[in-house]
Coordinates of C-alpha atoms in Angstrom, one line a residue:
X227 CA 93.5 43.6 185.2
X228 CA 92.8 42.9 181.4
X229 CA 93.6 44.7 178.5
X230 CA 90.6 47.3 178.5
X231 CA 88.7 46.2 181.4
X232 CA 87.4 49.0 183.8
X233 CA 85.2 51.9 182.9
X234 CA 87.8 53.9 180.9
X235 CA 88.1 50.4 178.9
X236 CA 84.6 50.5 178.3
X237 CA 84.4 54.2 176.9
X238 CA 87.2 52.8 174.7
X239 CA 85.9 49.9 173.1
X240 CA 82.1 51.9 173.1
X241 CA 84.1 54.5 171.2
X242 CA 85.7 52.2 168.9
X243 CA 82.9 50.2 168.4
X244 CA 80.7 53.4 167.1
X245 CA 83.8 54.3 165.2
X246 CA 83.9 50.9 163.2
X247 CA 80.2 50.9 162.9
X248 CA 78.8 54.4 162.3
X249 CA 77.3 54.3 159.0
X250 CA 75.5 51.2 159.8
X251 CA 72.0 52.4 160.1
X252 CA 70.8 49.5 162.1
X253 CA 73.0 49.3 164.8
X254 CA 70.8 51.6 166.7
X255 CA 67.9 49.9 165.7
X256 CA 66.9 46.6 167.5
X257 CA 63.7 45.9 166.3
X258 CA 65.5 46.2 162.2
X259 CA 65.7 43.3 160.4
X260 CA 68.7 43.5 159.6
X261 CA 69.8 43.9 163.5
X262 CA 68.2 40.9 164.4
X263 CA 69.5 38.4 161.8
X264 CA 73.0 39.6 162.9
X265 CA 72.8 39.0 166.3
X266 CA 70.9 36.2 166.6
X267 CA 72.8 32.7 167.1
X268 CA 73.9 30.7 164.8
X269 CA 71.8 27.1 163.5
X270 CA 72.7 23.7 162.4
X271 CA 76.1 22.9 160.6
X272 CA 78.7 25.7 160.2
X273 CA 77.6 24.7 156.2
X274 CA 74.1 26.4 157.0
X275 CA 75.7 29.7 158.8
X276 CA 74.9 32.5 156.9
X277 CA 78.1 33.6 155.2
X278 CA 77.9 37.4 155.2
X279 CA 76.9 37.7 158.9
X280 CA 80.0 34.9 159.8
X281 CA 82.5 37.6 157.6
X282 CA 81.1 40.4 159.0
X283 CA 81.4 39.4 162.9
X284 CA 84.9 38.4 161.4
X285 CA 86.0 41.5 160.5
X286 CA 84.6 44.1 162.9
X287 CA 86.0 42.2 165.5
X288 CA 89.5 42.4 164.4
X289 CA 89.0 46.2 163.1
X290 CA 87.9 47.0 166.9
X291 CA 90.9 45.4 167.9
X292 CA 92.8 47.3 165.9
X293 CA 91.8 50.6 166.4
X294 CA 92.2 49.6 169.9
X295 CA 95.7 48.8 169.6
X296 CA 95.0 46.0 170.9
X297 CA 96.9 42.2 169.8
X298 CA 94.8 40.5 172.9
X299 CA 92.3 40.6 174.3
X300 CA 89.7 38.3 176.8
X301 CA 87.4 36.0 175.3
X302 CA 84.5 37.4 177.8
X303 CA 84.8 40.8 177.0
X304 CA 84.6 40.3 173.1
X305 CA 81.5 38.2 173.8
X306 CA 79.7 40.0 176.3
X307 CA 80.8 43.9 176.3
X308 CA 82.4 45.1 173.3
X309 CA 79.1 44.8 170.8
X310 CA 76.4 44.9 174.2
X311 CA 73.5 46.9 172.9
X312 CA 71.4 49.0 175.7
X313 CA 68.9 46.5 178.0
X314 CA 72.0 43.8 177.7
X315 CA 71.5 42.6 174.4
X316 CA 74.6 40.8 173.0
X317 CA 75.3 39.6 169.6
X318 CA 74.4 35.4 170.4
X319 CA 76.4 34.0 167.7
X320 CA 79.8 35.3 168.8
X321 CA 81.2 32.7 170.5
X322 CA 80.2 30.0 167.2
X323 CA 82.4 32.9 165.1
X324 CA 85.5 32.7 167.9
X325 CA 85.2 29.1 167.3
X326 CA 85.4 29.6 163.2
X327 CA 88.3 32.2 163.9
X328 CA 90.2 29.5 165.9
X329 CA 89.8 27.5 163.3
X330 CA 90.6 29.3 160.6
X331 CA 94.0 30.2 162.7
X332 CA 92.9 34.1 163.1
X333 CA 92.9 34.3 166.6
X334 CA 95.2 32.2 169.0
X335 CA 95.0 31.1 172.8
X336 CA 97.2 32.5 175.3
X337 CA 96.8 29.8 177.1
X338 CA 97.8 27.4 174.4
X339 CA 101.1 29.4 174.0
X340 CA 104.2 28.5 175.1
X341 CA 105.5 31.3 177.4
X342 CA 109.2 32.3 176.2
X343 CA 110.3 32.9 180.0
X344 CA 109.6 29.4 181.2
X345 CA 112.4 26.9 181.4
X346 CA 113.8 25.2 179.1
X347 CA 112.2 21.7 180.3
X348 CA 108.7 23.3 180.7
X349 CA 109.0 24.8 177.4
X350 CA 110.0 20.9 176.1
X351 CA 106.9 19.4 178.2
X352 CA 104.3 21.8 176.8
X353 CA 105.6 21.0 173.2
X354 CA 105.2 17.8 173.9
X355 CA 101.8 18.0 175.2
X356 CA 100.4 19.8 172.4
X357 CA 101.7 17.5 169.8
X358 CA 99.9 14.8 171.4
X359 CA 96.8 16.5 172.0
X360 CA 94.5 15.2 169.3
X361 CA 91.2 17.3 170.3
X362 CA 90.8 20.8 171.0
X363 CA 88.6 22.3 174.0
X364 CA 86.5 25.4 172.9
X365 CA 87.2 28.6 173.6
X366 CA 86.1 29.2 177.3
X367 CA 85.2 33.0 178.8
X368 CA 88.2 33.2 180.7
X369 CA 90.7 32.6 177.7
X370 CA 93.2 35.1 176.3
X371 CA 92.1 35.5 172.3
X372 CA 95.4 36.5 170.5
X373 CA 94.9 37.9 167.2
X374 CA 97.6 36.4 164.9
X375 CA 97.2 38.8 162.1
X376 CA 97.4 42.0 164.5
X377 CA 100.6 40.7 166.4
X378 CA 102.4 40.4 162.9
X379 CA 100.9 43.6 162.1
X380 CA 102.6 45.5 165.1
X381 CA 105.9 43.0 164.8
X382 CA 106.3 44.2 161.3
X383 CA 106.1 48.3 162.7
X384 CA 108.4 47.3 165.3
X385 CA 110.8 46.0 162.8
X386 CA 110.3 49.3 160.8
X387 CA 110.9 51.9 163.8
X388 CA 113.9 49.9 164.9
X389 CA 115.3 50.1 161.4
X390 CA 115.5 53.4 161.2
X391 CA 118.0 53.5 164.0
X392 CA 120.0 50.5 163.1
X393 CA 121.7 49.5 160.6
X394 CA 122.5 45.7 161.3
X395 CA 120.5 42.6 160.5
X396 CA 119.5 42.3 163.9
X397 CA 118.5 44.4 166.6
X398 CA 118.5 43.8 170.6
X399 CA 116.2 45.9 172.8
X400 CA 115.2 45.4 176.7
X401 CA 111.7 43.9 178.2
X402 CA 110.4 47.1 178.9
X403 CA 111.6 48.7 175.3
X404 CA 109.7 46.0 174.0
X405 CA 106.4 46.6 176.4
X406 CA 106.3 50.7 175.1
X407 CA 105.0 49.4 171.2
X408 CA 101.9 47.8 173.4
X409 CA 98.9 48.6 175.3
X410 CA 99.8 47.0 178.1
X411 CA 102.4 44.1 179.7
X412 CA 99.7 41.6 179.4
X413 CA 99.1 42.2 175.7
X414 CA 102.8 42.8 175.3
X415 CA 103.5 39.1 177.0
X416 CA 101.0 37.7 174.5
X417 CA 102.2 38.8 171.6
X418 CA 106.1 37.6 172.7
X419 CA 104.2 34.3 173.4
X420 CA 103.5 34.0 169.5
X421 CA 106.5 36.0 168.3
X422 CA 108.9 33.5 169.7
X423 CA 106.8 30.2 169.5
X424 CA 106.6 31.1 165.4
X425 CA 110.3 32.1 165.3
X426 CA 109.7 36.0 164.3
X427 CA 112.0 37.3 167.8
X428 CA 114.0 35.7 170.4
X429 CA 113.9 35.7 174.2
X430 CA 117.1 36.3 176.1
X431 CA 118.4 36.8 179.4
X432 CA 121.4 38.7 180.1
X433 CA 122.2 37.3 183.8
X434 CA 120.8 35.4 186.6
X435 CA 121.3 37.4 189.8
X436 CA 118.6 40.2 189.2
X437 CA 118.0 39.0 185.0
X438 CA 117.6 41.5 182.9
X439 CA 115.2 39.8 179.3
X440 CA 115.2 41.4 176.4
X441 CA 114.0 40.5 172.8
X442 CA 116.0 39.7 169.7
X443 CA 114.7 41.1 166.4
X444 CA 115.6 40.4 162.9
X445 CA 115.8 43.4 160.8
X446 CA 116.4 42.1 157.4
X447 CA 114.9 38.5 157.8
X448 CA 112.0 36.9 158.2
X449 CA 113.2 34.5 161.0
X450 CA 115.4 35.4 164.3
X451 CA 118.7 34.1 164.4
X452 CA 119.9 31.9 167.9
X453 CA 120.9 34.0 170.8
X454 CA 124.4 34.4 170.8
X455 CA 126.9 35.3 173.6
X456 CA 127.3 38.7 171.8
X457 CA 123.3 39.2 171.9
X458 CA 123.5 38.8 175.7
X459 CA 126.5 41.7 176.3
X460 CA 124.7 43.7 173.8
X461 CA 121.6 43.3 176.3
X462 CA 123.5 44.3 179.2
X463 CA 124.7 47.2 177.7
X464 CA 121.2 48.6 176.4
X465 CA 120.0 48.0 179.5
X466 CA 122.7 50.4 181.1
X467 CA 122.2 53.0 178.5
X468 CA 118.6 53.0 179.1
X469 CA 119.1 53.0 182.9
X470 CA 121.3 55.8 182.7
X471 CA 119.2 58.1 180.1
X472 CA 116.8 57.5 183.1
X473 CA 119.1 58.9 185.4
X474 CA 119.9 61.7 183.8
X475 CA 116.0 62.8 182.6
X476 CA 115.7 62.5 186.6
X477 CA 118.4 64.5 187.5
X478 CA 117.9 67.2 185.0
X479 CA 114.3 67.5 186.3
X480 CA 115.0 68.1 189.9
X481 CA 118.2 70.4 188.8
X482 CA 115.2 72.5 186.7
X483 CA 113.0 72.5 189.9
X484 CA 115.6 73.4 192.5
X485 CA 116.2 76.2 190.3
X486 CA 112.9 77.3 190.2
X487 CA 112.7 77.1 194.0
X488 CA 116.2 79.1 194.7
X489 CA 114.6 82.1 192.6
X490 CA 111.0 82.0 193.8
X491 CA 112.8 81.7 197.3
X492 CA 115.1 84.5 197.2
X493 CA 111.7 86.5 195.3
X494 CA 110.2 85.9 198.6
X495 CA 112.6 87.0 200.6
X496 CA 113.8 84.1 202.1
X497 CA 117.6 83.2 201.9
X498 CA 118.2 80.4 203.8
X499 CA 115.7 78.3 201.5
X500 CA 117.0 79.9 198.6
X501 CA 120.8 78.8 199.5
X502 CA 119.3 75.4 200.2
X503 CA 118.0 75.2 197.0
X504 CA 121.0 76.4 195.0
X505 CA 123.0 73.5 196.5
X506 CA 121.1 71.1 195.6
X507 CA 121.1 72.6 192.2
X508 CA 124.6 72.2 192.2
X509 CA 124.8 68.6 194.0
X510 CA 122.6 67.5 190.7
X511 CA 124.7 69.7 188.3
X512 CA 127.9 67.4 189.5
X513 CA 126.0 63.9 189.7
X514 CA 124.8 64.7 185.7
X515 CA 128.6 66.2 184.9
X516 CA 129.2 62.0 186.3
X517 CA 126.5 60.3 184.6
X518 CA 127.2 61.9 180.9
X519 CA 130.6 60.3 180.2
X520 CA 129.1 56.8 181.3
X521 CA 126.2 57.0 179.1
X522 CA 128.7 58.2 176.4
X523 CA 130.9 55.7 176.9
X524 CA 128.4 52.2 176.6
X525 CA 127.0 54.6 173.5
X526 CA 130.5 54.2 172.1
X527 CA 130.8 50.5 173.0
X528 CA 127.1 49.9 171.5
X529 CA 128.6 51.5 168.4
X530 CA 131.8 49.8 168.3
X531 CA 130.1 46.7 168.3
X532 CA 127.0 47.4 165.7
X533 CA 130.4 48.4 163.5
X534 CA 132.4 45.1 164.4
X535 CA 128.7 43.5 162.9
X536 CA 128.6 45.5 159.7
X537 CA 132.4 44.7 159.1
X538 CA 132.0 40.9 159.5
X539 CA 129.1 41.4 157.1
X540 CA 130.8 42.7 154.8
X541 CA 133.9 40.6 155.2
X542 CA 131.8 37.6 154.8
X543 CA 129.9 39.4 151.4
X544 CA 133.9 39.7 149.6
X545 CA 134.4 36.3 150.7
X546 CA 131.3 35.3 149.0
X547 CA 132.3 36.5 145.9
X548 CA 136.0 35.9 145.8
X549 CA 134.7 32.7 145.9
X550 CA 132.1 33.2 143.3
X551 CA 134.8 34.5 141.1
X552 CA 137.4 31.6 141.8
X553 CA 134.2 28.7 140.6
X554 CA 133.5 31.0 137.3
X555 CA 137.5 31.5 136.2
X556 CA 137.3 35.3 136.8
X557 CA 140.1 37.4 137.2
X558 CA 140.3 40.4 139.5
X559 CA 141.3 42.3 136.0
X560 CA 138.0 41.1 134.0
X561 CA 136.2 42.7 137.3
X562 CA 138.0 45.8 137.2
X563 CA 137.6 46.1 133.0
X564 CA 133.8 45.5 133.3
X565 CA 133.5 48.1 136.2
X566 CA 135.7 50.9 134.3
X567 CA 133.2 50.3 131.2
X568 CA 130.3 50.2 133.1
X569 CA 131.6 53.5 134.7
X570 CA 131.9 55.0 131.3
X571 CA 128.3 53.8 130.3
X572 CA 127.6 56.1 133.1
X573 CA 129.4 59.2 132.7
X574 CA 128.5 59.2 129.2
X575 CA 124.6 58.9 129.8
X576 CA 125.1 61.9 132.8
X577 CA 126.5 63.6 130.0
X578 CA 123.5 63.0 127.3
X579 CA 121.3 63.6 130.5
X580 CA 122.8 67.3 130.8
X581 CA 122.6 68.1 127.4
X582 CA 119.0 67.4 127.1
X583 CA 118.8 69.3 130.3
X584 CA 120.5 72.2 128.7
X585 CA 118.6 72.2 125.2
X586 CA 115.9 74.9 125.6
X587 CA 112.7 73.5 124.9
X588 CA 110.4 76.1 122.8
X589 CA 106.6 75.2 123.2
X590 CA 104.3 75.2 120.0
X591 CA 100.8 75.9 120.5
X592 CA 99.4 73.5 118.1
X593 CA 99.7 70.8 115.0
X594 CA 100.3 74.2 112.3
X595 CA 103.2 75.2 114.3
X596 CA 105.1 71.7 114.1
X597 CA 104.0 71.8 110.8
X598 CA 105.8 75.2 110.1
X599 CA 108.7 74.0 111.7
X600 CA 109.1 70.9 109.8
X601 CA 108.7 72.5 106.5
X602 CA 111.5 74.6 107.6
X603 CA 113.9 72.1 108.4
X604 CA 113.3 70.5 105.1
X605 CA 114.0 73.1 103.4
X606 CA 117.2 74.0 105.0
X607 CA 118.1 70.2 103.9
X608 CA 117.2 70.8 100.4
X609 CA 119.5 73.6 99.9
X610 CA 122.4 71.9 102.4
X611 CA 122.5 68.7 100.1
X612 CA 123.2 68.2 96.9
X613 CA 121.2 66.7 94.5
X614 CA 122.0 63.0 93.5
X615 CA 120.9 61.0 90.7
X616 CA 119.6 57.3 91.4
X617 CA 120.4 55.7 88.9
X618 CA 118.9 52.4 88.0
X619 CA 120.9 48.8 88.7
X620 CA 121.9 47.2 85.5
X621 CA 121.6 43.9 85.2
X622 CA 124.5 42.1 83.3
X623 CA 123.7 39.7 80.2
X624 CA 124.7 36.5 81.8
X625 CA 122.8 37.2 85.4
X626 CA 120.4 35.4 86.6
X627 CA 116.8 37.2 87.1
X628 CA 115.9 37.4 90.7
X629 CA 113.4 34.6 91.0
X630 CA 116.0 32.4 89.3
X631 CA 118.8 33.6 91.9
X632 CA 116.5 32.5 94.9
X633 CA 115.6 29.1 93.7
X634 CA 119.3 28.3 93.2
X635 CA 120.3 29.9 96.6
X636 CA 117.3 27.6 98.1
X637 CA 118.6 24.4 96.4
X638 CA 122.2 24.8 97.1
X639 CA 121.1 25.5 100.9
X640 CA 119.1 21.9 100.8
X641 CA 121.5 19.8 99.3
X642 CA 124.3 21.2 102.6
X643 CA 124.2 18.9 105.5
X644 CA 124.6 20.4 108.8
X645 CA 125.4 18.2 112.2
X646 CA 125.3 19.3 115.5
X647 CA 127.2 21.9 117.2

């Protein structure tokens, strides 16, 4: 089924819908003037649409989508059920601003995508297909709309949660890790359609007999890097931890419930239940006591290789600038002098910044108290300092006056020929 098809998909989007649209006045108002011009169709050239109606459609369809959570959704349902007033009435120019949208390279179709999980020689045939395809075919009621701007919307707040808990450049997580950021499979499958087709994440496979897939993110880049042999073992080994985390939730469970059964047996009176009950307890107390070092163990080799990552990155940083330093005649001991001065330049500010710090700071309450102190300070200065007598400079007999000086100066300057550097 669809994304949001069904009756509790129709109390969504209705909800969402009022949501988007509550302070519009005329939404519950057919026979407004206002109602009518926006959903009646669309005339003549897309020249002679009326622009604010064509933006508006626009824009409330992706905000439903959005508050939704939604990347996909089908063309029919847009069309026909999301903006359906009561008595049937639907908003006749929607499919002429689906077209615009298409156009414009808002929304995409599924259909049109290539789908990461096909083979490589289907995936070369449909690329092919497209590039030869000179017209399009409208958007039909069946299609899959994909809203570009919403799939990089959630991409981009995958990227951020997954940075938080790593700290390489890229980031591996299973099919079904991948699936949890969306409504459902079918809008999670879309948006991997587009993600992979524009280069944003990577498809991958960890092994044929029963395949485990799994996407490749790039945490501190725009574009995903190739699969490597490394991204496929990293795969695997998510996979396990998440299989076994699973294991674990489950047997912790049922060892909390055969608990509670063993006491509310033996509460009852009845023993032979209650023992029952206290072996299982203990039959899933021994299979967790097994599971925990495995989990901890591919934890540890998940770690150890995110660290063998971060150590190559930083390997390949001090190569970088060896090399930098080898093309720019710099020593190791320039690099070391500039760094112990710039260190300096630091202690010494910390060291202005804690003596400000420390300098009490004595509010005045207005312009007469700053005068007050001023006047005071000078004062102090006057008897600190001695008085000094300026005296006058003396010119000697044979100097030239000023003016005379300068015009000299200037002509001597002229008459000096200067070449190039």
């Amino acid at each position: 089924m669809a994304s949001g098809e069904g009756a509790a998909g129709r109390e969504g989007w209705e909800a969402a819908v009022r949501a988007e649209v509550g302070a519009l006045g005329w939404w519950d108002n057919p026979d407004c003037a206002d109602h009518r011009a926006r959903f009646k169709a669309f005339t003549g050239q897309r020249g002679d649409w009326p622009q604010p109606t064509l933006l508006f459609w626009k824009d409330l369809i992706l905000r439903v989508a959005r508050r939704l959570r939604l990347c996909s959704a089908p063309a029919h349902l847009v069309t026909s059920a999301w903006f359906a007033r009561p008595g049937g009435l639907t908003p006749l120019c929607l499919p002429q601003v689906l077209e615009v949208m298409r156009a414009d390279g808002d929304i995409l179709l599924k259909s049109e995508l290539i789908d990461p999980s096909s083979g490589s020689l289907y995936q070369l045939v449909r690329r092919m297909s497209q590039m030869a395809i000179v017209s399009r075919r409208p958007v039909a009621q069946d299609d899959i709309l994909v809203f570009k701007s919403l799939v990089e919307e959630r991409a981009a707040d995958i990227v951020t949660q997954l940075s938080d808990s790593h700290w390489t450049s890229t980031c591996v997580v299973t099919i079904s890790r991948f699936n949890s950021f969306f409504s459902d499979r079918e809008d999670a499958h879309a948006a991997l359609c587009y993600l992979t087709q524009s280069g944003k994440a990577r498809y991958l496979v960890a092994r044929k007999q029963d395949p485990v897939e799994g996407v490749k993110f790039a945490l501190a880049a725009a574009q995903a890097p190739a699969v490597s042999k490394l991204d496929h073992d990293t795969l695997h080994l998510v996979w396990a931890e998440e299989r076994l985390q699973q294991q674990l939730d489950v047997l912790d469970r049922q060892w909390e419930i055969s608990r509670r059964r063993a006491l509310a047996s033996f509460k009852s009176g009845d023993k032979q239940a209650s023992y029952r009950y206290v072996r299982q307890s203990k039959l899933f107390s021994q299979s967790r006591n097994r599971c925990t070092p495995l989990l901890e163990r591919v934890e540890e080799v998940i770690g150890l290789i995110a660290s063998a990552e971060s150590s190559k990155k930083v390997y390949e940083a001090i190569q970088i600038g060896i090399q930098a330093m080898k093309e720019h005649n710099v020593s190791i001991e320039e690099v070391n002098i500039h760094l112990k001065e710039v260190d300096e330049l630091v202690a010494a500010q910390r060291e202005v910044d804690a003596a400000i710090e420390s300098v009490p700071l004595h509010s005045l309450d207005g312009e007469d108290d700053i005068e007050e102190e001023f006047r005071m300070l000078e004062a102090e200065l006057h008897d600190e300092i001695p008085h000094i007598q300026v005296q006058e400079p003396i010119l000697h007999v044979n100097a030239e006056p000023p003016d005379e000086a300068v015009e000299s100066l200037t002509s001597n300057l002229s008459k000096i020929k200067l070449g190039a550097i």
